[in-house]
Short mmCIF file of C-alpha atoms and ligand atoms in Angstrom, two decimals:
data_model
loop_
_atom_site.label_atom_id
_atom_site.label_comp_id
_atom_site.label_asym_id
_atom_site.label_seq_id
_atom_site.Cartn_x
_atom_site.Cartn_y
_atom_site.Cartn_z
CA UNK R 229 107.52 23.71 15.53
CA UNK R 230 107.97 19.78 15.72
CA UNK R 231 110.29 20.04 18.68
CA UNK R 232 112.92 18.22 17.00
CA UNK R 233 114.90 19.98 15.95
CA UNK R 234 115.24 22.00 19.26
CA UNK R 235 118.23 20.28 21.08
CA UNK R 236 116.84 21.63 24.72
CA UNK R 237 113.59 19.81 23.99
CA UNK R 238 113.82 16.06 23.82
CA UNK R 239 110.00 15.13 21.87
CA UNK R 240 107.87 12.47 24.15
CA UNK R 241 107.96 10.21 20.42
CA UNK R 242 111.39 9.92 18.13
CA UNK R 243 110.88 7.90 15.57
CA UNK R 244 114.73 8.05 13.13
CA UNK R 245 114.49 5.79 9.95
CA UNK R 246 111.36 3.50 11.21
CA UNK R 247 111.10 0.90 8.50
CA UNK R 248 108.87 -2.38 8.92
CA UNK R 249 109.42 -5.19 6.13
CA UNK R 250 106.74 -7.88 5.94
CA UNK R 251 107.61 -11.13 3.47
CA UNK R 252 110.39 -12.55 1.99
CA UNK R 253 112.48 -11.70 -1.47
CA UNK R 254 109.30 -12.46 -3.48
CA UNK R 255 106.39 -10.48 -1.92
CA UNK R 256 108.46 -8.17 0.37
CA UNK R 257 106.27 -5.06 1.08
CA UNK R 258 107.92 -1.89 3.07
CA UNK R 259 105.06 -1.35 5.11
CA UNK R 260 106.99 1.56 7.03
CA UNK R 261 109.86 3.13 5.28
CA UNK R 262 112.29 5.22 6.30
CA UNK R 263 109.97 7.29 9.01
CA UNK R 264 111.43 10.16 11.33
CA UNK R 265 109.43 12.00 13.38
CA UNK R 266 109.22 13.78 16.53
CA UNK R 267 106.01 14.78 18.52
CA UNK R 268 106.27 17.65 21.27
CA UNK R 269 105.38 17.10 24.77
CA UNK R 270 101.62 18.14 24.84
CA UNK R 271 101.12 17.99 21.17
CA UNK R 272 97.86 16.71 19.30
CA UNK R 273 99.02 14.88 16.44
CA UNK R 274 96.58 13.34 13.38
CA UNK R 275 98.22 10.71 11.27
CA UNK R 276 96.25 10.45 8.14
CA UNK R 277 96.82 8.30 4.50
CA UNK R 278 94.85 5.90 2.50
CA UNK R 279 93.67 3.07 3.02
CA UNK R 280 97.32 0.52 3.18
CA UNK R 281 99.50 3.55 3.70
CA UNK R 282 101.33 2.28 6.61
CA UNK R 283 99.28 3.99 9.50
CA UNK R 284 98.14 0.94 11.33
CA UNK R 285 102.10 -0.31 11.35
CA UNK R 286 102.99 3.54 12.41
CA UNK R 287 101.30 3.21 15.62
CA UNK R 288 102.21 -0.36 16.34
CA UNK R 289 106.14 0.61 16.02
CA UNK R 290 105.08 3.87 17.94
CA UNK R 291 103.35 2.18 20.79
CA UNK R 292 106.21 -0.33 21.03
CA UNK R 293 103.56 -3.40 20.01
CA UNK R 294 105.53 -4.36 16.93
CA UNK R 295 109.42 -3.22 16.27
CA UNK R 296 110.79 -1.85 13.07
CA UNK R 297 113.24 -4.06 10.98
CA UNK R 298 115.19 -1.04 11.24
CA UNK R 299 115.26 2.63 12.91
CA UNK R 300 114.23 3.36 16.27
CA UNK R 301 111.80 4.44 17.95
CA UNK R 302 112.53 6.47 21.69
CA UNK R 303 109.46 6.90 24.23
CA UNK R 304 109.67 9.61 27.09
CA UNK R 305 113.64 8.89 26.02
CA UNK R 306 113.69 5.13 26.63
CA UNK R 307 114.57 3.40 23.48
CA UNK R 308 111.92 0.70 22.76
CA UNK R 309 114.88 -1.85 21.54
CA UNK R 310 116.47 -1.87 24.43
CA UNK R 311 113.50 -3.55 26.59
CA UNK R 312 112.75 -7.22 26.35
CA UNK R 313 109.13 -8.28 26.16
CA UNK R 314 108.51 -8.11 29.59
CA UNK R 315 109.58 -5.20 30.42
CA UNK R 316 108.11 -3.37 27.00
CA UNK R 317 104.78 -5.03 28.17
CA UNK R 318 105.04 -3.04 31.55
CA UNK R 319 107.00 0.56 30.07
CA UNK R 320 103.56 0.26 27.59
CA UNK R 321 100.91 -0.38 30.18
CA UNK R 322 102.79 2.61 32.53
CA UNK R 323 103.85 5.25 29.72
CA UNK R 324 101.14 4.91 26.85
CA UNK R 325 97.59 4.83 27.19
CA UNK R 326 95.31 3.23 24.18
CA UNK R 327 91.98 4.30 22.51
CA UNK R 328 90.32 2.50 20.27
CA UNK R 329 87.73 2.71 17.84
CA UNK R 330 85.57 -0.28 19.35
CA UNK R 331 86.27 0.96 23.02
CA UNK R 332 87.69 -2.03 24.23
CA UNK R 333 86.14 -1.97 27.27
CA UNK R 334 85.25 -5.01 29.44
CA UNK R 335 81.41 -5.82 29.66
CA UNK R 336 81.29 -7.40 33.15
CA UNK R 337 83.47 -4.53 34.85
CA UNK R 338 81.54 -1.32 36.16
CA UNK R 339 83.37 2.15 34.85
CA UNK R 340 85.45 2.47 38.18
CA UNK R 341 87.27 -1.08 37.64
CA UNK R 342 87.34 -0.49 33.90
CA UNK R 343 89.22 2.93 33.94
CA UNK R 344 91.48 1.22 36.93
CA UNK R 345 92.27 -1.63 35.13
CA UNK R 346 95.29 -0.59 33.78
CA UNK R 347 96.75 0.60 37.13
CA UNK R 348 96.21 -2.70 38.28
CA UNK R 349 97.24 -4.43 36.31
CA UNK R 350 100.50 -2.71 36.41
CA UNK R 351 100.47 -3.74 40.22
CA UNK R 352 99.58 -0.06 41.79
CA UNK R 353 96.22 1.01 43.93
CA UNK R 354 94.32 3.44 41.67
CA UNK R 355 94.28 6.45 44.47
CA UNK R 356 90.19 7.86 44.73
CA UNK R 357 91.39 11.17 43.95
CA UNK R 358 92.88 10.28 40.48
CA UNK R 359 90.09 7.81 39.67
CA UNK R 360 87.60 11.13 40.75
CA UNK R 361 89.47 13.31 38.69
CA UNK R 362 89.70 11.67 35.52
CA UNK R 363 86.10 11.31 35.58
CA UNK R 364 85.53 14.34 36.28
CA UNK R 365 87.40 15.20 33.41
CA UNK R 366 85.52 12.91 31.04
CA UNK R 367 82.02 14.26 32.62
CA UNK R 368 81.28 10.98 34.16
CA UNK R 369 81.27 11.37 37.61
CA UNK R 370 77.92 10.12 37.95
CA UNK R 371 78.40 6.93 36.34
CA UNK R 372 80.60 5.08 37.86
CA UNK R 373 78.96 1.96 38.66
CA UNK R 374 77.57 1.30 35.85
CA UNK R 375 78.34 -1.24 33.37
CA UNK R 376 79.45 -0.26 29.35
CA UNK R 377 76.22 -2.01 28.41
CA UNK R 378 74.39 0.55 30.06
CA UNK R 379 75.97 3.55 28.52
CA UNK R 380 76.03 4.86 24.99
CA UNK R 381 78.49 5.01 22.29
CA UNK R 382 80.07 8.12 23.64
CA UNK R 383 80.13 7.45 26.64
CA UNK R 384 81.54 4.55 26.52
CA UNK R 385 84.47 6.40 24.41
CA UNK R 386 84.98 8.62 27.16
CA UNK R 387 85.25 5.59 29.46
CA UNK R 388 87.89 4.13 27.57
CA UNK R 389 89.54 8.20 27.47
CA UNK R 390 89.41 7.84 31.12
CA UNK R 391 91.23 4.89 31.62
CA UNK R 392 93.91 5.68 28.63
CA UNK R 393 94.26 9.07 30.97
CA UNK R 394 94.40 7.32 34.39
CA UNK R 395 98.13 6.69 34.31
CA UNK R 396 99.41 9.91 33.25
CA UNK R 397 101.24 7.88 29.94
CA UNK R 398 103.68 9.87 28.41
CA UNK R 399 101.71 9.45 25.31
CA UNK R 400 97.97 8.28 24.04
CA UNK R 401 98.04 6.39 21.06
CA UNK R 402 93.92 6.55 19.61
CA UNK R 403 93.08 4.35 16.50
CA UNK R 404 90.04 5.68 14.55
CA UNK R 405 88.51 6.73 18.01
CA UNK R 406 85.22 8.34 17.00
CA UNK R 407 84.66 5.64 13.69
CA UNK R 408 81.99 3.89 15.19
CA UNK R 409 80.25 7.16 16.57
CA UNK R 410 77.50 9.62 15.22
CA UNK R 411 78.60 13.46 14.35
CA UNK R 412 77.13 14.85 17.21
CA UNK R 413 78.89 12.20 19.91
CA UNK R 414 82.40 12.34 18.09
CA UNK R 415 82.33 16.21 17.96
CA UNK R 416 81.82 16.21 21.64
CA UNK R 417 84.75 12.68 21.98
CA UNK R 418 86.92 15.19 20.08
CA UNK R 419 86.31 17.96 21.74
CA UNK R 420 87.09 15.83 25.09
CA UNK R 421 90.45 14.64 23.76
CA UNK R 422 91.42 18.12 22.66
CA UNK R 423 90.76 19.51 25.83
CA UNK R 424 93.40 16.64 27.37
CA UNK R 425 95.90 18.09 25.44
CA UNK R 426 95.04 21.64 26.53
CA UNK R 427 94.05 21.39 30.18
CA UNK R 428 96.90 18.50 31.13
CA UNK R 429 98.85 18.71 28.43
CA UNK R 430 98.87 15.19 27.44
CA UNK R 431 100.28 13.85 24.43
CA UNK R 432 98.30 12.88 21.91
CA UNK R 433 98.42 10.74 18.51
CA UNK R 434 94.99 9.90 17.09
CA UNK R 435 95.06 7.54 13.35
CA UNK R 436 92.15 8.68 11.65
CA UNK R 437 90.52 9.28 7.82
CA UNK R 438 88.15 11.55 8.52
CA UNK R 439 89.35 15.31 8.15
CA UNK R 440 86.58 16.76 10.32
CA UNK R 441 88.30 14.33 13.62
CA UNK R 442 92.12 15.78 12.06
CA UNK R 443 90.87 19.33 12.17
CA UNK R 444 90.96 19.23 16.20
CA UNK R 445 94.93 18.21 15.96
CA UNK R 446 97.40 20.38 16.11
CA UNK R 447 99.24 18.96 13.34
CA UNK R 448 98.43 16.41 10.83
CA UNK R 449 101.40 14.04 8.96
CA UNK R 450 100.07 12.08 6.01
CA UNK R 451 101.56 8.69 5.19
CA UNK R 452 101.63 7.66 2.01
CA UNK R 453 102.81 3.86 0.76
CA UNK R 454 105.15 3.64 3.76
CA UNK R 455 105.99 7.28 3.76
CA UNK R 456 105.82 10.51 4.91
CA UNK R 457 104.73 12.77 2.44
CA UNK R 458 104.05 16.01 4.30
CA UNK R 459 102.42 18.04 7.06
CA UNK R 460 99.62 20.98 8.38
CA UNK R 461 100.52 22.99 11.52
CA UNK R 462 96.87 24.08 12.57
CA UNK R 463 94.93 22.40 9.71
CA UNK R 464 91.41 23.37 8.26
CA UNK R 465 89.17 20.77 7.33
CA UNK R 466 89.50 21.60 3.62
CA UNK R 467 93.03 21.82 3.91
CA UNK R 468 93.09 17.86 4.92
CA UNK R 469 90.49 17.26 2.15
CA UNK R 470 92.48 18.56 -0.22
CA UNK R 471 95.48 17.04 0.70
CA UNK R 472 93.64 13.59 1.24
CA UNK R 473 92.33 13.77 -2.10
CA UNK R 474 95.32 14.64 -3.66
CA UNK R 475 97.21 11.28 -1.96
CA UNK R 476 94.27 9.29 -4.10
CA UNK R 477 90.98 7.44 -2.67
CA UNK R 478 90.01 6.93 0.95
CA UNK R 479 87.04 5.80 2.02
CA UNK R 480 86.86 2.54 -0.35
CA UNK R 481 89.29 0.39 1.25
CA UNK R 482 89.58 -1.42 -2.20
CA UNK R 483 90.54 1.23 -3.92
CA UNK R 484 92.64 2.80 -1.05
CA UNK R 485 94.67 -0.90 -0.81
CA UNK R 486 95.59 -0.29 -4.54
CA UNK R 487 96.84 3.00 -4.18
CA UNK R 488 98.68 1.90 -1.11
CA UNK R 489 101.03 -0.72 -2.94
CA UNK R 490 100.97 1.51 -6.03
CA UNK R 491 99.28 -0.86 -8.55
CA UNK R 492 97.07 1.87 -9.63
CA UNK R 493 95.62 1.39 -13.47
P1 ADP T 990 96.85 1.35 6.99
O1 ADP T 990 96.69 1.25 8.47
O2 ADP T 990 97.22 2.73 6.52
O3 ADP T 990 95.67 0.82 6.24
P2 ADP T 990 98.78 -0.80 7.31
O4 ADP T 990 99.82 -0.30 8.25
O5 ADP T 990 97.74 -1.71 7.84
O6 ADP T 990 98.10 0.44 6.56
O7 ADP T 990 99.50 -1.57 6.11
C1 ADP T 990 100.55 -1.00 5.33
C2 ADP T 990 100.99 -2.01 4.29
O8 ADP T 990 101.62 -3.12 4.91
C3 ADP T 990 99.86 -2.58 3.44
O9 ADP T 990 100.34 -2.78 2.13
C4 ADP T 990 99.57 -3.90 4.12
O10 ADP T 990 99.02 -4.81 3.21
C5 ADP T 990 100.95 -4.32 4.60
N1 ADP T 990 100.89 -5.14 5.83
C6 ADP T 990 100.45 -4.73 7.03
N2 ADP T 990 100.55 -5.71 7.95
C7 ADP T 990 101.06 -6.79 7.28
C8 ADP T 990 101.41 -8.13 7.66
N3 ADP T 990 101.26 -8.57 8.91
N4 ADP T 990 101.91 -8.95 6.71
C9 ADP T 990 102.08 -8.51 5.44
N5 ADP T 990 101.79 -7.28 5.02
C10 ADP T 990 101.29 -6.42 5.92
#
């Protein structure tokens, strides 16, 4: 069901033996260990774990913003040690799109230049029919002049969903995307980023602790001090409660940074 075991279908993310080491002799902590994975073109995938469990590093070795001591990690089949900085910086800002939990956006730049910024940047025109179209697709046709201070919460979310969309990446990478939003506005953010998945089939990775958010994935793979410690194909939200509560507290990052380097009394 992962695709990777499937030799005809090469997944959009292979991550073989990802470990990341921070410190020296004395305080060395594993902060990734020993991580393979592979995620399916047009897959929705939830990465869930307590607080300290490795999921922040996960997506930074992922997304090709840190690298692994050791392992690898291939994107849309490039292998992210092979590319010097420069050309990482440009294979991210062309093959992964970002979403963020504080949207990111830039406050002086009306919604057209902020979901184009990326194309830009990587030196292309943004073509009117692909701008149109993802903003069609994020309901904000109507908006696009205005500036993020002039929209709310969600909308600025779906902003941000627009611009990660805008380059066709091989891959969106979101971090806690609907944390700083109400029910209501991350049910419809979710629903939004689910229907990316189904309508384009875009990839999609989304870090999150809250099980209502993992429910929409297709999958969710829970990380555990470094580790992968299991999966759900088509989980319920009291299926990822369970399981969350059975990998110790979330929610109380003091308690969840315990459990994550395993000093638990
Ligand atoms: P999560 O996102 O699940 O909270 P992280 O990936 O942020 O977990 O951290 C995993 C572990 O690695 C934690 O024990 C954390 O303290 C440690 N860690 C993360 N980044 C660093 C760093 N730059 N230096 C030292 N330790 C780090």
């Amino acid at each position: 069901m992962d695709g990777t075991r499937d030799p005809q279908v090469e997944p959009v993310v292979r991550l073989e033996g990802v470990s990341r080491v921070y410190g020296g002799a004395r305080n060395r902590v594993a902060a990734l260990d020993g991580v393979s994975l592979g995620l399916g073109a047009g897959s929705f995938t939830a990465v869930m774990g307590p607080s300290g469990s490795g999921k922040s590093t996960f997506l930074h070795c992922a997304a090709g913003l840190d690298r692994p001591t050791s392992g690898t990690v291939r994107l849309d089949g490039v292998d992210l040690a092979s590319l010097r900085e420069r050309a990482l910086t440009r294979f991210r800002r062309e093959r992964i799109g970002f979403v963020f939990q504080a949207f990111n956006l830039l406050p002086a730049l009306n919604v057209v230049d902020n979901v184009t910024l990326p194309l830009r940047l990587a030196g292309t025109r943004p073509a009117r029919a692909v701008v149109d179209e993802v903003l069609e697709q994020v309901g904000l046709s109507g908006k696009r002049g205005s500036r993020p201070g002039e929209l709310s919460g969600g909308q600025q979310q779906r902003v941000a969903i627009a611009r990660a969309l805008v380059t066709r990446p091989a891959v969106i990478y979101a971090d806690e995307p609907t944390g700083a939003l109400d029910t209501r506005t991350a049910a419809e953010v979710l629903t939004l980023l689910r229907q990316s998945v189904d309508a384009v089939g875009q990839t999609l990775v989304m870090v999150t602790h809250d099980p209502v958010a993992a429910s929409y994935a297709d999958r969710v793979v829970f990380l555990a001090d470094g580790r992968l410690v299991g999966g759900l194909e088509q989980p319920t939200v009291q299926q990822v409660t369970a399981r969350m509560q059975e990998l110790g507290t979330w929610g109380d990052p003091f308690a969840g940074r315990s459990a994550g380097h395993g000093v638990r009394r």
